[in-house]
Amino acid sequence: GAVVSQHPSWVICKSGTSVKIECRSLDFQATTMFWYRQFPKQSLMLMATSNEGSKATYEQGVEKDKFLINHASLTLSTLTVTSAHPEDSSFYICSARGPGVSGANVLTFGAGSRLTVL
Amino acid sequence: AQRVTQPEKLLSVFKGAPVELKCNYSYSGSPELFWYVQYSRQRLQLLLRHISRESIKGFTADLNKGETSFHLKKPFAQEEDSAMYYCALSGGAGNMLTFGGGTRLMVKP
Protein backbone atom coordinates (compact mmCIF):
# COMPACT_ATOMS: atom_id res chain seq x y z
CA GLY A 1 0.00 0.00 0.00
CA ALA A 2 0.84 3.66 -0.05
CA VAL A 3 3.58 4.73 2.31
CA VAL A 4 4.62 8.16 3.51
CA SER A 5 8.00 8.41 5.15
CA GLN A 6 9.02 11.16 7.54
CA HIS A 7 12.55 11.93 8.62
CA PRO A 8 13.84 12.45 11.23
CA SER A 9 11.50 10.67 13.60
CA TRP A 10 12.92 12.60 16.55
CA VAL A 11 15.18 15.59 16.72
CA ILE A 12 16.53 17.51 19.67
CA CYS A 13 18.03 20.90 19.04
CA LYS A 14 19.17 24.01 20.84
CA SER A 15 17.06 27.10 20.90
CA GLY A 16 17.76 29.33 17.92
CA THR A 17 18.68 26.62 15.45
CA SER A 18 16.67 25.64 12.39
CA VAL A 19 15.38 22.14 11.85
CA LYS A 20 14.27 20.55 8.59
CA ILE A 21 11.75 17.71 8.49
CA GLU A 22 11.25 15.70 5.31
CA CYS A 23 8.10 14.04 4.11
CA ARG A 24 8.29 11.60 1.21
CA SER A 25 5.65 9.62 -0.63
CA LEU A 26 7.49 6.39 -1.35
CA ASP A 27 5.51 4.70 -4.06
CA PHE A 28 3.17 7.32 -5.41
CA GLN A 29 3.18 10.92 -6.51
CA ALA A 30 1.66 13.44 -4.21
CA THR A 31 0.85 16.84 -5.65
CA THR A 32 -0.62 17.85 -2.32
CA MET A 33 0.80 17.22 1.12
CA PHE A 34 -0.36 18.48 4.46
CA TRP A 35 1.55 19.40 7.58
CA TYR A 36 -0.04 18.99 10.99
CA ARG A 37 1.04 19.73 14.50
CA GLN A 38 -0.08 17.63 17.43
CA PHE A 39 0.30 18.57 21.08
CA PRO A 40 0.19 15.86 23.74
CA LYS A 41 -3.26 14.34 24.10
CA GLN A 42 -4.71 16.73 21.58
CA SER A 43 -5.98 16.42 18.05
CA LEU A 44 -4.11 17.24 14.88
CA MET A 45 -3.98 20.87 13.94
CA LEU A 46 -3.54 21.62 10.26
CA MET A 47 -0.66 24.01 9.76
CA ALA A 48 -0.43 24.26 6.00
CA THR A 49 -1.16 22.68 2.67
CA SER A 50 1.88 22.04 0.54
CA ASN A 51 1.38 22.12 -3.21
CA GLU A 52 4.02 20.85 -5.62
CA GLY A 53 5.53 23.67 -7.59
CA SER A 54 3.73 26.48 -5.83
CA LYS A 55 3.65 28.27 -2.50
CA ALA A 56 2.17 26.57 0.51
CA THR A 57 -1.16 27.67 1.89
CA TYR A 58 -0.95 28.40 5.60
CA GLU A 59 -3.77 28.19 8.09
CA GLN A 60 -4.72 31.21 10.10
CA GLY A 61 -2.35 31.83 12.97
CA VAL A 62 0.55 29.86 11.50
CA GLU A 63 3.62 31.98 10.83
CA LYS A 64 4.84 31.24 7.31
CA ASP A 65 8.25 32.76 8.01
CA LYS A 66 8.61 30.52 11.01
CA PHE A 67 7.49 27.32 9.34
CA LEU A 68 8.95 27.23 5.85
CA ILE A 69 7.45 24.66 3.53
CA ASN A 70 8.95 23.58 0.26
CA HIS A 71 7.36 21.05 -2.09
CA ALA A 72 10.06 20.75 -4.70
CA SER A 73 9.01 17.47 -6.27
CA LEU A 74 6.02 15.19 -6.54
CA THR A 75 7.37 12.97 -3.79
CA LEU A 76 8.99 15.36 -1.33
CA SER A 77 7.81 18.15 0.91
CA THR A 78 9.95 19.70 3.63
CA LEU A 79 9.04 21.68 6.72
CA THR A 80 11.76 23.88 8.19
CA VAL A 81 11.22 25.26 11.67
CA THR A 82 13.38 28.37 11.68
CA SER A 83 15.02 29.72 14.82
CA ALA A 84 13.29 27.11 16.91
CA HIS A 85 12.28 27.89 20.48
CA PRO A 86 11.05 25.60 23.27
CA GLU A 87 7.44 26.46 22.48
CA ASP A 88 7.94 24.94 19.03
CA SER A 89 8.51 21.56 20.65
CA SER A 90 5.77 19.34 19.33
CA PHE A 91 4.92 16.38 17.16
CA TYR A 92 4.83 17.29 13.48
CA ILE A 93 2.97 14.99 11.13
CA CYS A 94 2.74 15.09 7.36
CA SER A 95 0.24 13.43 5.10
CA ALA A 96 -0.16 13.02 1.39
CA ARG A 97 -3.30 12.85 -0.67
CA GLY A 98 -3.72 9.77 -2.80
CA PRO A 99 -2.56 7.66 -4.48
CA GLY A 100 -4.60 7.55 -7.62
CA VAL A 101 -8.00 8.94 -8.43
CA SER A 102 -9.84 6.60 -6.10
CA GLY A 103 -7.63 7.65 -3.24
CA ALA A 104 -7.66 11.32 -4.10
CA ASN A 105 -9.54 12.23 -0.97
CA VAL A 106 -7.84 9.78 1.37
CA LEU A 107 -4.80 10.81 3.34
CA THR A 108 -1.79 8.62 3.98
CA PHE A 109 0.07 9.72 7.06
CA GLY A 110 3.71 9.73 7.98
CA ALA A 111 4.78 8.39 11.36
CA GLY A 112 5.48 11.89 12.61
CA SER A 113 8.55 13.78 13.75
CA ARG A 114 9.04 14.75 17.36
CA LEU A 115 10.84 18.04 17.81
CA THR A 116 12.33 18.89 21.18
CA VAL A 117 13.87 22.32 21.51
CA LEU A 118 16.08 22.83 24.55
CA ALA B 1 -16.89 26.52 7.45
CA GLN B 2 -16.58 22.87 8.25
CA ARG B 3 -16.42 21.53 11.78
CA VAL B 4 -16.22 18.10 13.33
CA THR B 5 -17.15 17.41 16.93
CA GLN B 6 -16.35 14.31 18.93
CA PRO B 7 -18.03 14.90 22.28
CA GLU B 8 -16.21 12.17 24.20
CA LYS B 9 -12.49 12.44 24.86
CA LEU B 10 -12.40 9.04 26.50
CA LEU B 11 -14.61 6.00 26.15
CA SER B 12 -13.98 2.98 28.33
CA VAL B 13 -15.79 -0.31 27.77
CA PHE B 14 -15.32 -3.94 28.71
CA LYS B 15 -14.31 -6.55 26.17
CA GLY B 16 -17.33 -7.91 24.35
CA ALA B 17 -19.47 -4.85 25.01
CA PRO B 18 -20.87 -2.75 22.17
CA VAL B 19 -19.12 0.50 21.45
CA GLU B 20 -20.23 3.67 19.73
CA LEU B 21 -17.91 6.60 19.14
CA LYS B 22 -19.88 9.71 18.38
CA CYS B 23 -19.12 12.19 15.63
CA ASN B 24 -21.16 15.19 14.58
CA TYR B 25 -20.30 17.53 11.79
CA SER B 26 -21.20 20.91 10.41
CA TYR B 27 -20.92 21.52 6.69
CA SER B 28 -23.16 23.29 4.22
CA GLY B 29 -22.53 21.06 1.21
CA SER B 30 -22.20 17.32 0.69
CA PRO B 31 -19.43 16.11 2.91
CA GLU B 32 -17.22 13.08 2.72
CA LEU B 33 -16.68 11.56 6.15
CA PHE B 34 -13.85 9.38 7.41
CA TRP B 35 -12.72 7.61 10.53
CA TYR B 36 -8.98 7.46 11.16
CA VAL B 37 -7.39 5.38 13.91
CA GLN B 38 -4.07 5.68 15.72
CA TYR B 39 -2.92 2.65 17.66
CA SER B 40 -0.29 3.04 20.34
CA ARG B 41 3.09 3.99 18.87
CA GLN B 42 1.76 3.76 15.33
CA ARG B 43 0.94 6.30 12.69
CA LEU B 44 -2.52 7.56 11.95
CA GLN B 45 -4.28 5.39 9.39
CA LEU B 46 -7.57 5.32 7.60
CA LEU B 47 -10.14 3.02 9.18
CA LEU B 48 -13.10 3.60 6.92
CA ARG B 49 -14.84 6.16 4.73
CA HIS B 50 -18.54 6.60 4.35
CA ILE B 51 -18.63 6.27 0.56
CA SER B 52 -17.18 2.76 0.80
CA ARG B 53 -20.04 1.57 3.00
CA GLU B 54 -17.90 -1.29 4.28
CA SER B 55 -17.10 -2.88 7.62
CA ILE B 56 -13.47 -2.75 8.69
CA LYS B 57 -12.30 -4.76 11.71
CA GLY B 58 -15.95 -5.11 12.66
CA PHE B 59 -16.51 -1.36 12.70
CA THR B 60 -19.24 0.36 10.71
CA ALA B 61 -20.32 3.96 10.38
CA ASP B 62 -23.40 5.35 8.73
CA LEU B 63 -23.71 8.90 7.54
CA ASN B 64 -26.90 10.44 8.87
CA LYS B 65 -27.41 13.70 7.05
CA GLY B 66 -30.54 14.54 9.03
CA GLU B 67 -28.67 14.39 12.31
CA THR B 68 -25.33 15.42 10.72
CA SER B 69 -23.67 12.48 12.39
CA PHE B 70 -21.22 9.76 11.46
CA HIS B 71 -21.00 7.60 14.55
CA LEU B 72 -18.59 4.65 14.59
CA LYS B 73 -19.98 1.40 15.94
CA LYS B 74 -18.85 -2.08 16.77
CA PRO B 75 -21.12 -4.70 18.37
CA PHE B 76 -18.42 -6.49 20.38
CA ALA B 77 -15.31 -4.56 21.36
CA GLN B 78 -11.93 -6.29 21.49
CA GLU B 79 -8.89 -5.29 23.53
CA GLU B 80 -6.95 -4.65 20.33
CA ASP B 81 -9.48 -1.96 19.43
CA SER B 82 -7.97 0.26 22.12
CA ALA B 83 -6.68 3.30 20.25
CA MET B 84 -7.30 6.93 19.44
CA TYR B 85 -10.07 7.46 16.92
CA TYR B 86 -10.50 10.58 14.84
CA CYS B 87 -13.51 11.52 12.78
CA ALA B 88 -12.72 13.69 9.77
CA LEU B 89 -14.62 15.59 7.14
CA SER B 90 -13.74 16.73 3.66
CA GLY B 91 -15.74 19.04 1.49
CA GLY B 92 -14.66 17.12 -1.60
CA ALA B 93 -11.60 16.12 -3.62
CA GLY B 94 -9.00 18.83 -3.39
CA ASN B 95 -10.42 20.17 -0.14
CA MET B 96 -8.72 19.93 3.18
CA LEU B 97 -9.56 17.38 5.80
CA THR B 98 -10.87 18.68 9.12
CA PHE B 99 -10.40 16.46 12.15
CA GLY B 100 -12.44 16.15 15.28
CA GLY B 101 -10.76 16.28 18.66
CA GLY B 102 -10.42 12.52 18.85
CA THR B 103 -11.80 9.91 21.23
CA ARG B 104 -9.58 7.52 23.11
CA LEU B 105 -11.18 4.10 23.27
CA MET B 106 -10.05 1.82 26.07
CA VAL B 107 -11.27 -1.75 26.01
CA LYS B 108 -10.78 -3.45 29.34
CA PRO B 109 -10.39 -7.21 29.73
Tab-separated table of C-alpha atoms in Angstrom:
chain	number	residue	atom	x	y	z
A	1	GLY	CA	0.000	0.000	0.000
A	2	ALA	CA	0.836	3.657	-0.055
A	3	VAL	CA	3.584	4.734	2.315
A	4	VAL	CA	4.624	8.165	3.508
A	5	SER	CA	8.005	8.414	5.149
A	6	GLN	CA	9.022	11.157	7.542
A	7	HIS	CA	12.547	11.935	8.617
A	8	PRO	CA	13.842	12.445	11.231
A	9	SER	CA	11.504	10.674	13.599
A	10	TRP	CA	12.920	12.598	16.553
A	11	VAL	CA	15.176	15.590	16.717
A	12	ILE	CA	16.528	17.512	19.672
A	13	CYS	CA	18.035	20.899	19.044
A	14	LYS	CA	19.175	24.012	20.839
A	15	SER	CA	17.058	27.103	20.901
A	16	GLY	CA	17.760	29.333	17.923
A	17	THR	CA	18.679	26.621	15.452
A	18	SER	CA	16.667	25.636	12.388
A	19	VAL	CA	15.376	22.141	11.849
A	20	LYS	CA	14.268	20.553	8.591
A	21	ILE	CA	11.753	17.707	8.491
A	22	GLU	CA	11.253	15.700	5.310
A	23	CYS	CA	8.097	14.040	4.110
A	24	ARG	CA	8.287	11.595	1.209
A	25	SER	CA	5.654	9.616	-0.631
A	26	LEU	CA	7.494	6.387	-1.353
A	27	ASP	CA	5.513	4.696	-4.062
A	28	PHE	CA	3.173	7.323	-5.406
A	29	GLN	CA	3.180	10.915	-6.514
A	30	ALA	CA	1.656	13.444	-4.206
A	31	THR	CA	0.850	16.844	-5.651
A	32	THR	CA	-0.621	17.854	-2.318
A	33	MET	CA	0.797	17.225	1.118
A	34	PHE	CA	-0.361	18.482	4.460
A	35	TRP	CA	1.545	19.401	7.585
A	36	TYR	CA	-0.039	18.989	10.992
A	37	ARG	CA	1.041	19.731	14.504
A	38	GLN	CA	-0.080	17.633	17.432
A	39	PHE	CA	0.298	18.571	21.078
A	40	PRO	CA	0.190	15.857	23.737
A	41	LYS	CA	-3.262	14.338	24.103
A	42	GLN	CA	-4.705	16.734	21.579
A	43	SER	CA	-5.977	16.421	18.050
A	44	LEU	CA	-4.108	17.236	14.883
A	45	MET	CA	-3.982	20.874	13.939
A	46	LEU	CA	-3.544	21.621	10.257
A	47	MET	CA	-0.662	24.008	9.756
A	48	ALA	CA	-0.428	24.262	6.002
A	49	THR	CA	-1.156	22.684	2.668
A	50	SER	CA	1.879	22.043	0.541
A	51	ASN	CA	1.383	22.123	-3.212
A	52	GLU	CA	4.024	20.854	-5.619
A	53	GLY	CA	5.527	23.675	-7.586
A	54	SER	CA	3.732	26.484	-5.825
A	55	LYS	CA	3.647	28.267	-2.501
A	56	ALA	CA	2.166	26.570	0.508
A	57	THR	CA	-1.158	27.672	1.891
A	58	TYR	CA	-0.950	28.400	5.601
A	59	GLU	CA	-3.767	28.186	8.092
A	60	GLN	CA	-4.718	31.211	10.099
A	61	GLY	CA	-2.352	31.831	12.968
A	62	VAL	CA	0.555	29.859	11.503
A	63	GLU	CA	3.625	31.980	10.826
A	64	LYS	CA	4.839	31.240	7.314
A	65	ASP	CA	8.246	32.764	8.007
A	66	LYS	CA	8.606	30.523	11.012
A	67	PHE	CA	7.493	27.322	9.344
A	68	LEU	CA	8.946	27.227	5.854
A	69	ILE	CA	7.445	24.664	3.530
A	70	ASN	CA	8.951	23.576	0.263
A	71	HIS	CA	7.356	21.052	-2.088
A	72	ALA	CA	10.055	20.755	-4.705
A	73	SER	CA	9.012	17.469	-6.274
A	74	LEU	CA	6.018	15.187	-6.543
A	75	THR	CA	7.368	12.972	-3.789
A	76	LEU	CA	8.988	15.360	-1.331
A	77	SER	CA	7.813	18.154	0.909
A	78	THR	CA	9.953	19.703	3.627
A	79	LEU	CA	9.035	21.679	6.721
A	80	THR	CA	11.763	23.875	8.193
A	81	VAL	CA	11.219	25.257	11.670
A	82	THR	CA	13.381	28.367	11.683
A	83	SER	CA	15.016	29.724	14.820
A	84	ALA	CA	13.292	27.107	16.911
A	85	HIS	CA	12.284	27.887	20.482
A	86	PRO	CA	11.045	25.604	23.268
A	87	GLU	CA	7.437	26.464	22.483
A	88	ASP	CA	7.942	24.937	19.033
A	89	SER	CA	8.508	21.562	20.655
A	90	SER	CA	5.765	19.344	19.326
A	91	PHE	CA	4.918	16.378	17.162
A	92	TYR	CA	4.829	17.286	13.483
A	93	ILE	CA	2.969	14.986	11.127
A	94	CYS	CA	2.739	15.094	7.361
A	95	SER	CA	0.244	13.425	5.104
A	96	ALA	CA	-0.159	13.023	1.393
A	97	ARG	CA	-3.296	12.848	-0.668
A	98	GLY	CA	-3.724	9.767	-2.796
A	99	PRO	CA	-2.561	7.662	-4.480
A	100	GLY	CA	-4.600	7.549	-7.623
A	101	VAL	CA	-7.997	8.938	-8.431
A	102	SER	CA	-9.842	6.596	-6.098
A	103	GLY	CA	-7.633	7.654	-3.239
A	104	ALA	CA	-7.661	11.318	-4.101
A	105	ASN	CA	-9.539	12.228	-0.973
A	106	VAL	CA	-7.844	9.785	1.370
A	107	LEU	CA	-4.800	10.808	3.335
A	108	THR	CA	-1.785	8.619	3.975
A	109	PHE	CA	0.071	9.720	7.061
A	110	GLY	CA	3.708	9.731	7.979
A	111	ALA	CA	4.781	8.394	11.357
A	112	GLY	CA	5.484	11.886	12.613
A	113	SER	CA	8.546	13.783	13.748
A	114	ARG	CA	9.043	14.750	17.363
A	115	LEU	CA	10.844	18.043	17.807
A	116	THR	CA	12.333	18.895	21.184
A	117	VAL	CA	13.874	22.317	21.514
A	118	LEU	CA	16.084	22.828	24.551
B	1	ALA	CA	-16.892	26.524	7.449
B	2	GLN	CA	-16.576	22.866	8.251
B	3	ARG	CA	-16.419	21.532	11.777
B	4	VAL	CA	-16.219	18.099	13.328
B	5	THR	CA	-17.145	17.407	16.927
B	6	GLN	CA	-16.355	14.310	18.933
B	7	PRO	CA	-18.032	14.895	22.283
B	8	GLU	CA	-16.207	12.173	24.198
B	9	LYS	CA	-12.490	12.443	24.863
B	10	LEU	CA	-12.401	9.042	26.505
B	11	LEU	CA	-14.608	6.004	26.152
B	12	SER	CA	-13.982	2.978	28.325
B	13	VAL	CA	-15.791	-0.314	27.773
B	14	PHE	CA	-15.323	-3.942	28.706
B	15	LYS	CA	-14.307	-6.550	26.166
B	16	GLY	CA	-17.334	-7.907	24.346
B	17	ALA	CA	-19.466	-4.849	25.013
B	18	PRO	CA	-20.871	-2.747	22.170
B	19	VAL	CA	-19.116	0.495	21.450
B	20	GLU	CA	-20.227	3.674	19.732
B	21	LEU	CA	-17.907	6.602	19.144
B	22	LYS	CA	-19.876	9.713	18.382
B	23	CYS	CA	-19.123	12.189	15.629
B	24	ASN	CA	-21.159	15.186	14.581
B	25	TYR	CA	-20.297	17.531	11.792
B	26	SER	CA	-21.197	20.914	10.405
B	27	TYR	CA	-20.918	21.519	6.686
B	28	SER	CA	-23.164	23.294	4.221
B	29	GLY	CA	-22.535	21.061	1.215
B	30	SER	CA	-22.196	17.315	0.687
B	31	PRO	CA	-19.426	16.110	2.911
B	32	GLU	CA	-17.218	13.085	2.722
B	33	LEU	CA	-16.676	11.556	6.148
B	34	PHE	CA	-13.853	9.382	7.406
B	35	TRP	CA	-12.722	7.606	10.527
B	36	TYR	CA	-8.981	7.458	11.164
B	37	VAL	CA	-7.389	5.377	13.915
B	38	GLN	CA	-4.066	5.684	15.720
B	39	TYR	CA	-2.919	2.650	17.662
B	40	SER	CA	-0.293	3.042	20.341
B	41	ARG	CA	3.087	3.990	18.870
B	42	GLN	CA	1.762	3.759	15.326
B	43	ARG	CA	0.942	6.304	12.693
B	44	LEU	CA	-2.519	7.558	11.954
B	45	GLN	CA	-4.275	5.391	9.394
B	46	LEU	CA	-7.573	5.317	7.595
B	47	LEU	CA	-10.143	3.023	9.178
B	48	LEU	CA	-13.097	3.604	6.921
B	49	ARG	CA	-14.837	6.155	4.732
B	50	HIS	CA	-18.544	6.596	4.352
B	51	ILE	CA	-18.628	6.268	0.565
B	52	SER	CA	-17.181	2.763	0.797
B	53	ARG	CA	-20.037	1.567	3.002
B	54	GLU	CA	-17.897	-1.290	4.281
B	55	SER	CA	-17.096	-2.876	7.617
B	56	ILE	CA	-13.469	-2.745	8.695
B	57	LYS	CA	-12.296	-4.763	11.709
B	58	GLY	CA	-15.949	-5.108	12.660
B	59	PHE	CA	-16.511	-1.356	12.698
B	60	THR	CA	-19.236	0.357	10.711
B	61	ALA	CA	-20.320	3.956	10.381
B	62	ASP	CA	-23.403	5.348	8.730
B	63	LEU	CA	-23.707	8.896	7.535
B	64	ASN	CA	-26.902	10.437	8.871
B	65	LYS	CA	-27.412	13.697	7.054
B	66	GLY	CA	-30.540	14.538	9.030
B	67	GLU	CA	-28.667	14.387	12.313
B	68	THR	CA	-25.329	15.419	10.716
B	69	SER	CA	-23.671	12.481	12.385
B	70	PHE	CA	-21.223	9.756	11.458
B	71	HIS	CA	-20.995	7.597	14.546
B	72	LEU	CA	-18.589	4.646	14.593
B	73	LYS	CA	-19.982	1.401	15.935
B	74	LYS	CA	-18.855	-2.078	16.768
B	75	PRO	CA	-21.121	-4.700	18.365
B	76	PHE	CA	-18.423	-6.490	20.384
B	77	ALA	CA	-15.310	-4.561	21.361
B	78	GLN	CA	-11.928	-6.294	21.495
B	79	GLU	CA	-8.891	-5.293	23.530
B	80	GLU	CA	-6.952	-4.651	20.335
B	81	ASP	CA	-9.477	-1.960	19.428
B	82	SER	CA	-7.973	0.257	22.121
B	83	ALA	CA	-6.682	3.299	20.250
B	84	MET	CA	-7.297	6.926	19.439
B	85	TYR	CA	-10.072	7.457	16.922
B	86	TYR	CA	-10.499	10.579	14.839
B	87	CYS	CA	-13.509	11.516	12.784
B	88	ALA	CA	-12.715	13.691	9.773
B	89	LEU	CA	-14.618	15.593	7.135
B	90	SER	CA	-13.736	16.731	3.665
B	91	GLY	CA	-15.743	19.040	1.487
B	92	GLY	CA	-14.657	17.124	-1.599
B	93	ALA	CA	-11.604	16.119	-3.622
B	94	GLY	CA	-9.005	18.828	-3.387
B	95	ASN	CA	-10.423	20.167	-0.136
B	96	MET	CA	-8.721	19.934	3.176
B	97	LEU	CA	-9.557	17.376	5.804
B	98	THR	CA	-10.866	18.681	9.115
B	99	PHE	CA	-10.397	16.456	12.147
B	100	GLY	CA	-12.442	16.149	15.281
B	101	GLY	CA	-10.765	16.284	18.660
B	102	GLY	CA	-10.420	12.525	18.854
B	103	THR	CA	-11.795	9.909	21.227
B	104	ARG	CA	-9.577	7.523	23.110
B	105	LEU	CA	-11.177	4.096	23.273
B	106	MET	CA	-10.054	1.816	26.073
B	107	VAL	CA	-11.274	-1.751	26.009
B	108	LYS	CA	-10.778	-3.447	29.343
B	109	PRO	CA	-10.394	-7.213	29.726
